[in-house]
PDB file of C-alpha atoms in Angstrom:
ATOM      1  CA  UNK C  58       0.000   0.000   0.000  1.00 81.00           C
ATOM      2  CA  UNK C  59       1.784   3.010  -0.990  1.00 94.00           C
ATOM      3  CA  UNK C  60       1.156   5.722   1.105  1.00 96.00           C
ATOM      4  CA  UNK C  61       0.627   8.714  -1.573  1.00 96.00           C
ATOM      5  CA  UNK C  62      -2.019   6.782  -2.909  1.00 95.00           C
ATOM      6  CA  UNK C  63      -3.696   6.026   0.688  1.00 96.00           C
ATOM      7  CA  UNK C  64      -3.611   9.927   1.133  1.00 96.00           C
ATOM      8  CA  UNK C  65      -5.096  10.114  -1.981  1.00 95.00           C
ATOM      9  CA  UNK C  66      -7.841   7.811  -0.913  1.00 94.00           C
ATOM     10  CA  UNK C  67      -8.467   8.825   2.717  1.00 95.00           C
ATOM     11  CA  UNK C  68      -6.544  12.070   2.805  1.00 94.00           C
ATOM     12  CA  UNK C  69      -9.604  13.701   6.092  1.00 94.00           C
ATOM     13  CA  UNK C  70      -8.919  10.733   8.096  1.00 93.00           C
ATOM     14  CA  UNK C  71      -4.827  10.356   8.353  1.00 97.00           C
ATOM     15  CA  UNK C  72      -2.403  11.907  10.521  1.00 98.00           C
ATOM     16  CA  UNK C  73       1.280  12.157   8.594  1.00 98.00           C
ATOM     17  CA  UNK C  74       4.966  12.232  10.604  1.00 98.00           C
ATOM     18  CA  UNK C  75       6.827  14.903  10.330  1.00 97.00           C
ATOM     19  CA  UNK C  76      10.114  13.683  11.268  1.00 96.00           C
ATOM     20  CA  UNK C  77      12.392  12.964   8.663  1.00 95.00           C
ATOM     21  CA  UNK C  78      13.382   9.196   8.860  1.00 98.00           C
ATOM     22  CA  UNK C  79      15.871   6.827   6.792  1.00 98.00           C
ATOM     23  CA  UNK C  80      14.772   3.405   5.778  1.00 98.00           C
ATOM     24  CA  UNK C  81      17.280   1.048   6.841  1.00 98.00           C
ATOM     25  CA  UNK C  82      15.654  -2.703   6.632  1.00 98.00           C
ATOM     26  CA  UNK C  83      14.718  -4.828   3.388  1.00 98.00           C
ATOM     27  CA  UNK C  84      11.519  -3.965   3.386  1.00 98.00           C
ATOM     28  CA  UNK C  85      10.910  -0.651   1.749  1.00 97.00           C
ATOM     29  CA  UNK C  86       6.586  -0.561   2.553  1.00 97.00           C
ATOM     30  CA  UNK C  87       4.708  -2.011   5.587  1.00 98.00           C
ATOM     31  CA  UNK C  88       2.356  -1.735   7.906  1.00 98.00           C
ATOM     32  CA  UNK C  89       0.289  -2.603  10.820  1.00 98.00           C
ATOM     33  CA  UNK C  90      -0.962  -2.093  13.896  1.00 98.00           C
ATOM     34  CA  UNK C  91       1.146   0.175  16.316  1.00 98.00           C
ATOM     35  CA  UNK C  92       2.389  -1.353  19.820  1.00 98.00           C
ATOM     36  CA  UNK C  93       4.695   1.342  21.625  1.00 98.00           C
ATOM     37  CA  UNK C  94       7.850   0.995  23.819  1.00 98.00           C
ATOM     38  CA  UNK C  95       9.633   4.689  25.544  1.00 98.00           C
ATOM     39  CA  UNK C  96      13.301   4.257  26.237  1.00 98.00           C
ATOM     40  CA  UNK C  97      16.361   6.473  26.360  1.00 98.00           C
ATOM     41  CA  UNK C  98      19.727   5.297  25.732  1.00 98.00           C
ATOM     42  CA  UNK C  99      18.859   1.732  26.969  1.00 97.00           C
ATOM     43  CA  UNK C 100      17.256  -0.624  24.161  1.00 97.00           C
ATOM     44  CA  UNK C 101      16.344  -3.325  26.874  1.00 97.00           C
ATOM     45  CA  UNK C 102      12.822  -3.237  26.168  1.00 97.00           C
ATOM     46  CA  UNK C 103      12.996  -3.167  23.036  1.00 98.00           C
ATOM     47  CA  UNK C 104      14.631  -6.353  22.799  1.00 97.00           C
ATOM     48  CA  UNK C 105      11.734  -7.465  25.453  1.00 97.00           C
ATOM     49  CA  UNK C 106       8.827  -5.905  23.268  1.00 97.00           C
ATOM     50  CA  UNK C 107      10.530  -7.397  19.973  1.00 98.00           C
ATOM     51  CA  UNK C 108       9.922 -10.837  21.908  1.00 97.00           C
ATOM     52  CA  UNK C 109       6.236 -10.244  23.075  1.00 96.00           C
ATOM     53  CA  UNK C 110       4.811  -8.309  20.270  1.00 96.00           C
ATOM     54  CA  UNK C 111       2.109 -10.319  17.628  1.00 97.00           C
ATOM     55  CA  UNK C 112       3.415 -10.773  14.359  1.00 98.00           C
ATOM     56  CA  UNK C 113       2.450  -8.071  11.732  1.00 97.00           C
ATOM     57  CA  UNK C 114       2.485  -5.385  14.076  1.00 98.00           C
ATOM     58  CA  UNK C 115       4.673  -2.433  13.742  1.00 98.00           C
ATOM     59  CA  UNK C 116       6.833  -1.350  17.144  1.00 98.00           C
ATOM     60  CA  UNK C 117       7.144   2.541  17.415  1.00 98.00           C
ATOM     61  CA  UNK C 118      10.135   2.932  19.677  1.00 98.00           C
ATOM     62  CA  UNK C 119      10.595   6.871  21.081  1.00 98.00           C
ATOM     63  CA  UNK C 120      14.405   7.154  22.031  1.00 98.00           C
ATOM     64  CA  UNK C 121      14.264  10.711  22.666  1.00 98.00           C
ATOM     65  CA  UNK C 122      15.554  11.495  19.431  1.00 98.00           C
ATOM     66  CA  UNK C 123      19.004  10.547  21.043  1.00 98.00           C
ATOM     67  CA  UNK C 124      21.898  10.199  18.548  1.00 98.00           C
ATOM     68  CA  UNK C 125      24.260   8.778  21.742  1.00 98.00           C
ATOM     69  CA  UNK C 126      23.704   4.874  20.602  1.00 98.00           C
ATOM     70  CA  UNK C 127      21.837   2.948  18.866  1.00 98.00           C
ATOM     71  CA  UNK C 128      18.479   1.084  19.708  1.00 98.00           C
ATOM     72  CA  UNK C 129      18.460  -1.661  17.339  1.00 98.00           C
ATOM     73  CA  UNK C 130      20.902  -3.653  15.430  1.00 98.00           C
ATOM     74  CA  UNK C 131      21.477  -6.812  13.093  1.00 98.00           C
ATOM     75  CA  UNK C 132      20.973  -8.880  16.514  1.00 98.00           C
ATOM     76  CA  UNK C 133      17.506  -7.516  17.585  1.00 98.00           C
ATOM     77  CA  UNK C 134      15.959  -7.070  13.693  1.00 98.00           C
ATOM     78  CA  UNK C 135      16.475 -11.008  13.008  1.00 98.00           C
ATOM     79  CA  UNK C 136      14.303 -11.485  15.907  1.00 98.00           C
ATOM     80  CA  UNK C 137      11.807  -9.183  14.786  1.00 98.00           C
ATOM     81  CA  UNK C 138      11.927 -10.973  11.206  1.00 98.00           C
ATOM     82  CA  UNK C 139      11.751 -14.465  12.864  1.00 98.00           C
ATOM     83  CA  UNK C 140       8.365 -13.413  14.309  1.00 98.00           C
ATOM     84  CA  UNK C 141       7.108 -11.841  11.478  1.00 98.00           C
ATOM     85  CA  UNK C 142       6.658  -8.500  12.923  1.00 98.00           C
ATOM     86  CA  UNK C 143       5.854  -5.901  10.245  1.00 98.00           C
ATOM     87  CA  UNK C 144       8.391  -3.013  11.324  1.00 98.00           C
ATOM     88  CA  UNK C 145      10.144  -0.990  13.880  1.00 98.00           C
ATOM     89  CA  UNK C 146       9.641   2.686  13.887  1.00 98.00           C
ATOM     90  CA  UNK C 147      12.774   4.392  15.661  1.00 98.00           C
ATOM     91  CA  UNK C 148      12.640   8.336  16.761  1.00 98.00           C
ATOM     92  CA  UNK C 149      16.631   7.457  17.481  1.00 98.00           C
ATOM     93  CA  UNK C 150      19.697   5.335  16.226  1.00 98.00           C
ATOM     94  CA  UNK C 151      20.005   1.665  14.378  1.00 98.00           C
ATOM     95  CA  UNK C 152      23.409   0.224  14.046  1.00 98.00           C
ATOM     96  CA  UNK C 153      24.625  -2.498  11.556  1.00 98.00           C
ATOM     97  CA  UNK C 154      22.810  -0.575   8.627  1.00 98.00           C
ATOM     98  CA  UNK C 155      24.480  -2.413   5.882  1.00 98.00           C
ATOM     99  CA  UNK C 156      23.254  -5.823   7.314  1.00 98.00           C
ATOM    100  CA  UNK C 157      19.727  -4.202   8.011  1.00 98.00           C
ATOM    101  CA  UNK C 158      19.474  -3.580   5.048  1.00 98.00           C
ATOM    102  CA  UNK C 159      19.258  -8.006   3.853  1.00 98.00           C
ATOM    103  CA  UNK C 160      16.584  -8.055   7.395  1.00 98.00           C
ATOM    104  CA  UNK C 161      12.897  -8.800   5.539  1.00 97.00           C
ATOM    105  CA  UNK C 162      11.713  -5.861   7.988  1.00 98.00           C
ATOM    106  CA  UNK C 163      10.312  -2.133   7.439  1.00 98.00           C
ATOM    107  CA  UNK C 164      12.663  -0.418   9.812  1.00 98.00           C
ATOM    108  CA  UNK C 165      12.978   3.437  10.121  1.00 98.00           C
ATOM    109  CA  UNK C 166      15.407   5.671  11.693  1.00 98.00           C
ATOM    110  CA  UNK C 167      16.843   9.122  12.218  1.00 98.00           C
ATOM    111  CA  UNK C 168      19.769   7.900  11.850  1.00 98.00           C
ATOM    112  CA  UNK C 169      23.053   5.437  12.983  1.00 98.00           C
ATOM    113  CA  UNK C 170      25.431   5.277  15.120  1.00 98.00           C
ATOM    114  CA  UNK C 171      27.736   2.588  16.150  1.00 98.00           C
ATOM    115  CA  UNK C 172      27.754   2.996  19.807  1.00 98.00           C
ATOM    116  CA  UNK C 173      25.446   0.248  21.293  1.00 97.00           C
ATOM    117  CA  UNK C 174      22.984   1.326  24.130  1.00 97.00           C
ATOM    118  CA  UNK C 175      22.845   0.955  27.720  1.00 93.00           C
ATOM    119  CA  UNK C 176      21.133  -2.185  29.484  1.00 93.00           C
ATOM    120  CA  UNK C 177      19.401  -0.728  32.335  1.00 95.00           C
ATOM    121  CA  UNK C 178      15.983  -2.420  31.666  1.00 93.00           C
ATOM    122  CA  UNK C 179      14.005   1.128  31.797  1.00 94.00           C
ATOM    123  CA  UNK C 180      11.598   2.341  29.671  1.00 95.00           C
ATOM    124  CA  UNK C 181       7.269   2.392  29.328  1.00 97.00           C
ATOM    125  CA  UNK C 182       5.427  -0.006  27.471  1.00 97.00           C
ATOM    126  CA  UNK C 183       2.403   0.481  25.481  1.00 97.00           C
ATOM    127  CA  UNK C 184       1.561   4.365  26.090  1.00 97.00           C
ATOM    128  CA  UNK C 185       0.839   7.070  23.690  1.00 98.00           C
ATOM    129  CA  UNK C 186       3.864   8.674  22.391  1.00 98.00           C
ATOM    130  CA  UNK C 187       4.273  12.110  20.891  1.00 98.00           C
ATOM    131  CA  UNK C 188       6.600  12.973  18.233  1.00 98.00           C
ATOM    132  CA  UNK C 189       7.116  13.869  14.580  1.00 97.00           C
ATOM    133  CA  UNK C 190       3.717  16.010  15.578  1.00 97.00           C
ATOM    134  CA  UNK C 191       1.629  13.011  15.436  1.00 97.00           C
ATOM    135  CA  UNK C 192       0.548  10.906  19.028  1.00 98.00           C
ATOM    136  CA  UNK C 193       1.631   7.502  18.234  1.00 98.00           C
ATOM    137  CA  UNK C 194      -1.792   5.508  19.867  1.00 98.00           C
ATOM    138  CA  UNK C 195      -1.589   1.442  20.649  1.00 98.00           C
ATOM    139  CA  UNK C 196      -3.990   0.263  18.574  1.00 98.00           C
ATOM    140  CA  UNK C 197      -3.996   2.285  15.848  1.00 98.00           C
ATOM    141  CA  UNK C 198      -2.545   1.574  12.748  1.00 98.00           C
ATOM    142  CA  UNK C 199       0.794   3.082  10.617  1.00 98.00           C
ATOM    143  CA  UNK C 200       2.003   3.410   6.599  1.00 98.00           C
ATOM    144  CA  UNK C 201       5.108   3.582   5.812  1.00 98.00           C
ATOM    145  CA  UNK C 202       6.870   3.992   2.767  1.00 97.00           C
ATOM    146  CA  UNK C 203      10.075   6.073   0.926  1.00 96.00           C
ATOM    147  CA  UNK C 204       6.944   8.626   0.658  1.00 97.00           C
ATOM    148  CA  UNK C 205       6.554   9.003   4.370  1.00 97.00           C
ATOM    149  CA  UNK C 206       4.916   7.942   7.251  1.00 98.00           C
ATOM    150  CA  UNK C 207       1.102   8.028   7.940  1.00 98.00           C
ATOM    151  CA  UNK C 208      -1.402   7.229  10.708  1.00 98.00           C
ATOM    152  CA  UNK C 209      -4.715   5.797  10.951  1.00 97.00           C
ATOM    153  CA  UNK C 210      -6.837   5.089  13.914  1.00 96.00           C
ATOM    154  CA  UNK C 211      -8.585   2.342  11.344  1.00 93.00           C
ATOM    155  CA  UNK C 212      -7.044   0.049   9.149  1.00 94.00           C
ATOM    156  CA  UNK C 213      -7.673   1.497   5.972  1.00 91.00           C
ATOM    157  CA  UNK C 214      -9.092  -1.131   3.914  1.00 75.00           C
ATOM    158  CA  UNK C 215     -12.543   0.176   5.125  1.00 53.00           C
ATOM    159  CA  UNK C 216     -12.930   4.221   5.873  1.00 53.00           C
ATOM    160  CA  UNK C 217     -12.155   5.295   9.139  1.00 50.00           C
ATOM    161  CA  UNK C 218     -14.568   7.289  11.198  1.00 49.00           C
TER     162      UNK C 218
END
């Protein structure tokens, strides 16, 4: 589902990101439904919602925006592919791009950096996150292609509202 066409289609009812973000994983369109996970520095539980999560949803991981370390790497996006989640949405770093790159994933970033990330085992699962001037909502579902990023509180195979 390419997203320009989706905002052609349902333009009143979508909410679009306004962060900038690289595609880094093998999978250049996805989506799903969004499951959320608030960290800084520490990817912990990310690794522990990348475990937990159902297959063909997307995780939408707020790192602060931090460009200290990264929050995911080769290691934690072959688990995500082994359960068939859909993507990982990253406000913050991935590292081992050129391997993420061969992951069947979606995965979006701000950016890399080769530092890995703490492993304090702090964070907040499953609230509403705000960033890219969108909330990010549990339950509601996300687009993403090389076109951007879009949000619906439906799944948009039937109009939302």
């Amino acid at each position: 589902m390419k997203t320009a066409d989706l905002c052609d289609e349902y333009a009143d009812w979508l909410k679009l990101c306004k962060t900038a973000f690289y595609s880094y994983g093998k999978k250049k369109e996805f989506n799903g439904e969004i499951r959320t996970v608030e960290v800084y520095e520490d990817n912990s539980m990310v690794k522990e919602c990348l475990e937990t999560i159902e297959p063909g949803t997307i995780l939408v991981v707020d790192g602060g925006a931090s460009i200290n370390c990264a929050l995911l790497g080769d290691q934690l996006a072959a688990i995500a592919a082994k359960r068939k989640i859909s993507g990982i949405i990253i406000n913050g770093c991935v590292r081992d791009s050129a391997d993420l790159a061969h992951i069947d994933l979606g995965i979006k970033a701000i950016g890399t950096c080769p530092f890995k990330s703490n492993k304090r085992g702090e964070g907040t699962k499953g609230s509403t996150l705000s960033f890219g001037n969108v909330e990010w909502i549990p339950g509601q579902f996300v687009y993403a292609d090389d076109d951007g990023i879009i949000i619906s509180e439906k799944p948009l195979d039937s109009k939302p509202g």
